[in-house]
Coordinates of C-alpha atoms in Angstrom, one line a residue:
M304 CA 0.0 0.0 0.0
S305 CA 1.5 3.3 -1.1
T306 CA 1.5 6.5 0.9
V307 CA 2.1 10.1 -0.1
R308 CA 3.6 12.6 2.4
T309 CA 2.4 16.3 2.0
R310 CA 2.9 19.5 3.9
A311 CA -0.3 20.7 5.7
V312 CA -0.3 24.5 6.0
S313 CA -3.2 26.4 7.5
L314 CA -3.2 30.1 6.8
N315 CA -5.5 30.8 9.7
S316 CA -3.6 28.8 12.3
P317 CA -0.5 29.8 14.3
L318 CA 1.0 26.5 13.3
S319 CA 1.1 27.6 9.7
V320 CA 4.8 28.3 10.0
L321 CA 5.5 24.7 10.9
E322 CA 5.9 21.9 8.5
R323 CA 3.7 19.0 9.6
P324 CA 3.9 15.7 7.8
V325 CA 0.5 14.2 7.0
V326 CA 0.2 10.7 5.8
T327 CA -2.5 10.2 3.2
D328 CA -3.5 6.7 2.2
V329 CA -4.3 7.0 -1.4
A330 CA -5.5 3.5 -1.9
A331 CA -7.9 3.7 1.1
A332 CA -9.3 7.2 0.3
P333 CA -12.6 6.8 -1.4
A334 CA -13.4 9.0 -4.3
P335 CA -15.9 11.8 -3.5
V336 CA -19.4 11.0 -4.6
E337 CA -21.5 14.0 -5.6
T338 CA -25.2 13.8 -4.8
S339 CA -28.0 16.3 -5.1
T340 CA -30.1 14.8 -2.4
P341 CA -28.9 17.0 0.5
R342 CA -29.4 20.1 -1.6
R343 CA -32.9 19.0 -2.5
R344 CA -33.8 18.5 1.1
R345 CA -32.5 22.0 2.0
W346 CA -35.4 23.6 0.1
V347 CA -38.0 20.9 -0.3
R348 CA -38.6 20.5 3.4
P349 CA -39.0 24.3 4.1
V350 CA -41.3 24.6 1.1
L351 CA -43.5 21.7 2.2
L352 CA -43.7 22.9 5.8
G353 CA -44.3 26.5 4.7
A354 CA -47.2 25.4 2.5
V355 CA -49.1 23.7 5.3
L356 CA -50.5 26.8 7.0
P357 CA -51.6 28.5 3.7
L358 CA -53.4 25.4 2.6
A359 CA -55.0 25.0 6.0
L360 CA -56.2 28.6 5.9
I361 CA -57.6 28.1 2.4
G362 CA -59.4 25.0 3.6
L363 CA -60.8 26.9 6.6
W364 CA -61.8 29.8 4.3
Q365 CA -63.7 27.4 2.0
L366 CA -65.4 25.8 5.0
I367 CA -66.6 29.1 6.4
A368 CA -67.6 30.5 3.0
T369 CA -69.8 27.5 2.1
S370 CA -71.3 26.9 5.6
G371 CA -73.5 29.9 5.5
L372 CA -71.9 31.5 8.7
V373 CA -70.9 34.5 6.6
A374 CA -72.9 35.9 3.7
S375 CA -71.5 35.4 0.3
Y376 CA -71.3 39.1 -0.4
R377 CA -69.0 39.5 2.6
L378 CA -66.8 36.4 2.1
P379 CA -66.4 34.9 -1.3
T380 CA -65.2 31.3 -1.8
P381 CA -61.6 30.7 -2.9
L382 CA -62.9 29.4 -6.2
S383 CA -64.7 32.6 -6.9
V384 CA -61.6 34.6 -6.1
W385 CA -59.6 32.4 -8.5
A386 CA -62.3 32.9 -11.1
A387 CA -62.0 36.7 -10.7
G388 CA -58.2 36.4 -11.2
V389 CA -58.7 34.3 -14.3
D390 CA -61.2 36.8 -15.7
L391 CA -58.8 39.8 -15.2
Y392 CA -56.0 37.7 -16.7
E393 CA -58.0 36.8 -19.8
R394 CA -58.9 40.4 -20.3
G395 CA -55.2 41.4 -20.1
V396 CA -55.7 43.7 -17.1
L397 CA -54.2 41.6 -14.3
Y398 CA -50.7 41.7 -15.8
Q399 CA -50.8 45.4 -16.2
H400 CA -51.8 46.0 -12.5
V401 CA -49.1 43.6 -11.3
A402 CA -46.4 44.9 -13.6
I403 CA -46.9 48.6 -12.9
S404 CA -47.1 48.1 -9.1
T405 CA -44.0 46.0 -9.1
Q406 CA -42.1 48.5 -11.2
R407 CA -43.0 51.3 -8.9
V408 CA -42.0 49.3 -5.8
L409 CA -38.6 48.3 -7.2
L410 CA -37.7 51.8 -8.5
G411 CA -38.7 53.4 -5.2
F412 CA -37.0 50.7 -3.2
V413 CA -33.7 51.1 -5.0
I414 CA -33.7 54.9 -4.8
G415 CA -34.7 55.0 -1.2
S416 CA -32.3 52.3 -0.1
V417 CA -29.3 53.8 -1.9
V418 CA -30.0 57.3 -0.5
G419 CA -30.6 55.8 3.0
L420 CA -27.4 53.8 2.8
A421 CA -25.4 56.8 1.7
L422 CA -26.7 59.1 4.4
A423 CA -26.5 56.4 7.1
S424 CA -22.8 55.9 6.2
V425 CA -22.2 59.6 6.8
V426 CA -24.3 59.9 9.9
G427 CA -23.2 56.7 11.4
L428 CA -19.5 57.6 11.2
S429 CA -19.7 61.2 12.4
A430 CA -21.2 62.3 15.7
R431 CA -21.4 65.9 14.6
V432 CA -23.2 65.0 11.4
S433 CA -25.5 62.7 13.4
E434 CA -26.4 65.6 15.7
F435 CA -27.1 67.7 12.7
F436 CA -29.4 65.3 10.9
A437 CA -30.9 63.1 13.6
P438 CA -33.6 65.5 15.0
T439 CA -35.0 66.5 11.6
L440 CA -35.0 63.0 10.1
G441 CA -36.5 61.6 13.3
A442 CA -39.4 64.0 13.0
L443 CA -39.9 63.3 9.3
R444 CA -39.9 59.5 10.0
A445 CA -42.9 60.0 12.2
V446 CA -45.0 61.5 9.4
P447 CA -47.6 59.0 8.2
S448 CA -47.4 57.8 4.6
L449 CA -50.8 59.3 3.6
A450 CA -49.7 62.7 4.8
W451 CA -47.1 62.8 2.0
V452 CA -49.6 62.1 -0.8
P453 CA -51.2 65.5 -1.1
L454 CA -47.8 67.3 -0.8
L455 CA -46.2 65.2 -3.5
G456 CA -49.2 65.5 -5.6
L457 CA -49.0 69.3 -5.3
Y458 CA -45.3 69.5 -6.3
L459 CA -44.9 66.5 -8.6
G460 CA -48.5 65.9 -9.8
Y461 CA -50.4 62.7 -9.5
N462 CA -48.2 60.7 -11.8
E463 CA -45.4 58.2 -11.7
D464 CA -42.9 60.6 -10.2
S465 CA -45.0 61.2 -7.1
K466 CA -45.7 57.5 -6.5
V467 CA -42.1 56.5 -6.9
A468 CA -41.0 59.4 -4.6
L469 CA -43.5 58.3 -2.0
I470 CA -42.2 54.7 -2.1
A471 CA -38.6 55.9 -1.9
I472 CA -39.5 57.9 1.2
G473 CA -40.9 54.7 2.7
A474 CA -37.8 52.7 1.9
F475 CA -35.4 55.4 3.0
F476 CA -36.1 55.5 6.7
P477 CA -35.6 51.8 7.6
V478 CA -32.3 51.7 5.8
Y479 CA -31.1 55.0 7.2
T480 CA -32.1 54.2 10.8
T481 CA -30.9 50.6 11.0
V482 CA -27.6 51.1 9.2
A483 CA -26.6 54.3 10.9
T484 CA -27.2 52.7 14.3
A485 CA -25.2 49.6 13.4
L486 CA -22.3 51.7 12.1
R487 CA -22.1 53.6 15.4
H488 CA -21.6 50.3 17.2
V489 CA -18.9 48.7 15.0
D490 CA -16.1 47.3 17.2
A491 CA -13.5 50.0 17.7
H492 CA -10.7 47.5 17.6
L493 CA -11.8 46.3 14.2
V494 CA -11.7 49.9 12.9
E495 CA -8.3 50.5 14.4
L496 CA -7.1 47.3 12.7
G497 CA -8.3 48.6 9.4
R498 CA -6.6 52.0 9.9
S499 CA -3.4 50.2 10.8
Y500 CA -3.5 48.7 7.3
G501 CA -3.7 52.1 5.8
Y502 CA -7.4 52.3 5.2
S503 CA -9.3 55.5 5.8
G504 CA -12.4 57.3 4.6
P505 CA -14.4 55.5 1.9
A506 CA -11.9 52.6 1.8
L507 CA -12.3 52.0 5.5
L508 CA -16.1 52.2 5.2
G509 CA -16.3 49.9 2.2
L510 CA -13.7 47.3 3.3
V511 CA -14.1 47.2 7.1
Q512 CA -17.2 49.0 8.5
L513 CA -19.9 48.1 6.1
P514 CA -18.9 44.4 5.9
A515 CA -19.0 44.4 9.7
V516 CA -22.7 45.3 9.6
V517 CA -23.9 43.2 6.7
P518 CA -26.7 41.5 8.9
A519 CA -28.0 44.9 9.8
V520 CA -27.9 46.0 6.2
I521 CA -29.9 43.0 5.1
S522 CA -32.4 43.5 7.9
S523 CA -32.9 47.1 6.9
L524 CA -33.4 46.1 3.2
R525 CA -36.1 43.7 4.3
L526 CA -37.9 46.4 6.3
A527 CA -37.5 48.8 3.5
L528 CA -39.0 46.4 1.0
A529 CA -42.0 45.9 3.3
Q530 CA -42.4 49.6 3.7
A531 CA -42.2 50.1 0.0
W532 CA -45.2 47.8 -0.6
L533 CA -47.1 49.7 2.2
F534 CA -46.3 53.1 0.7
L535 CA -47.3 51.7 -2.8
V536 CA -50.8 51.1 -1.7
A537 CA -50.9 54.6 -0.1
G538 CA -49.7 56.2 -3.3
E539 CA -52.1 54.2 -5.6
L540 CA -55.1 54.9 -3.4
L541 CA -55.2 58.4 -4.9
G542 CA -54.6 59.5 -8.5
A543 CA -54.0 56.1 -10.1
S544 CA -55.6 54.4 -13.0
L545 CA -53.5 51.2 -12.9
G546 CA -51.9 49.2 -10.1
L547 CA -52.9 47.0 -7.2
G548 CA -53.8 49.9 -5.0
F549 CA -56.2 51.2 -7.7
L550 CA -57.6 47.8 -8.1
L551 CA -58.2 47.6 -4.3
V552 CA -60.2 50.9 -4.3
D553 CA -62.0 50.1 -7.5
S554 CA -63.1 46.7 -6.2
Q555 CA -64.3 48.2 -2.9
Q556 CA -66.3 50.9 -4.7
N557 CA -67.9 48.5 -7.1
G558 CA -68.7 45.8 -4.5
R559 CA -66.4 43.3 -6.1
I560 CA -65.3 41.5 -2.9
D561 CA -63.8 38.7 -4.9
R562 CA -61.4 41.1 -6.6
L563 CA -60.7 42.7 -3.2
F564 CA -59.5 39.4 -1.8
L565 CA -57.6 38.7 -5.0
T566 CA -55.7 42.0 -4.7
I567 CA -54.8 41.4 -1.0
I568 CA -53.5 37.9 -1.9
L569 CA -51.5 39.3 -4.8
L570 CA -49.9 41.9 -2.6
G571 CA -48.9 39.2 -0.1
V572 CA -47.5 36.9 -2.8
L573 CA -45.5 39.7 -4.5
G574 CA -44.2 40.9 -1.1
K575 CA -43.0 37.4 -0.3
L576 CA -41.4 36.9 -3.7
T577 CA -39.4 40.2 -3.4
D578 CA -38.5 39.3 0.1
T579 CA -37.1 36.0 -1.2
A580 CA -35.0 37.9 -3.7
V581 CA -33.5 39.9 -0.8
G582 CA -32.9 36.6 0.9
V583 CA -30.8 35.4 -2.0
L584 CA -28.8 38.7 -1.7
E585 CA -28.4 38.0 2.0
R586 CA -26.8 34.6 1.4
F587 CA -24.4 36.1 -1.1
L588 CA -23.4 38.9 1.2
L589 CA -23.0 36.7 4.2
K590 CA -21.0 34.3 2.2
R591 CA -18.8 37.1 1.0
W592 CA -18.4 39.2 4.1
G593 CA -20.4 37.7 6.9
S594 CA -18.8 36.3 10.0

């Protein structure tokens, strides 16, 4: 039986400067076998478990709707809601409502998140800048979303600009608040270590401080995305002719309770899908910079 002697060097171990002989039995070492079963189990099990509660709720919904406990004009059956969705789809209207709302959310989310991250980086790293901005931004954060609608309509008009601006405002504050707070609590020893390597200013921020608060950044993006969907509905409640918010109001005014339920379900599904996309970004960032 043949053996091969190699040098084992670990870059992260204090023993990396030592040469340690390691005996590897080539004949006895089995060839690695790749299998996709563990990977499948990683996502199949959560999907199956996550589907239990929605299916149970749909079953309970169907039972209550058909039992006569609630009048049909107050609680439609799941099948009637599905039929309303099929009707809107066949007329080519459903896609337009979903597409325009998703576009508004994504644009506002990106703009608000980028501005929030930039300002949080400045405020979180400077006590004087924080003292300058914090009181004003704290007061603006307390303004309800509907309060911005007439003001934005006055200056920007009831068009796409005002809706995207409203959504950007909603996405801005979670990112700004969460990231600025996290940056103020970065380990001072880690910052000093970065400075000892010659990093300062934007380089120190990008290579040391922001990677140190990656979990906080991801949390802020999730909150910002949820706020973006909330502010979308507020923006589309007034002055919109397309979008899920418009469909919500139009269904309520015309007594289409089936479309009302459909719109609420669509908002939940789209919100979950976009949150899942942020989850993919989270895994990438944590793999790249997370501890």
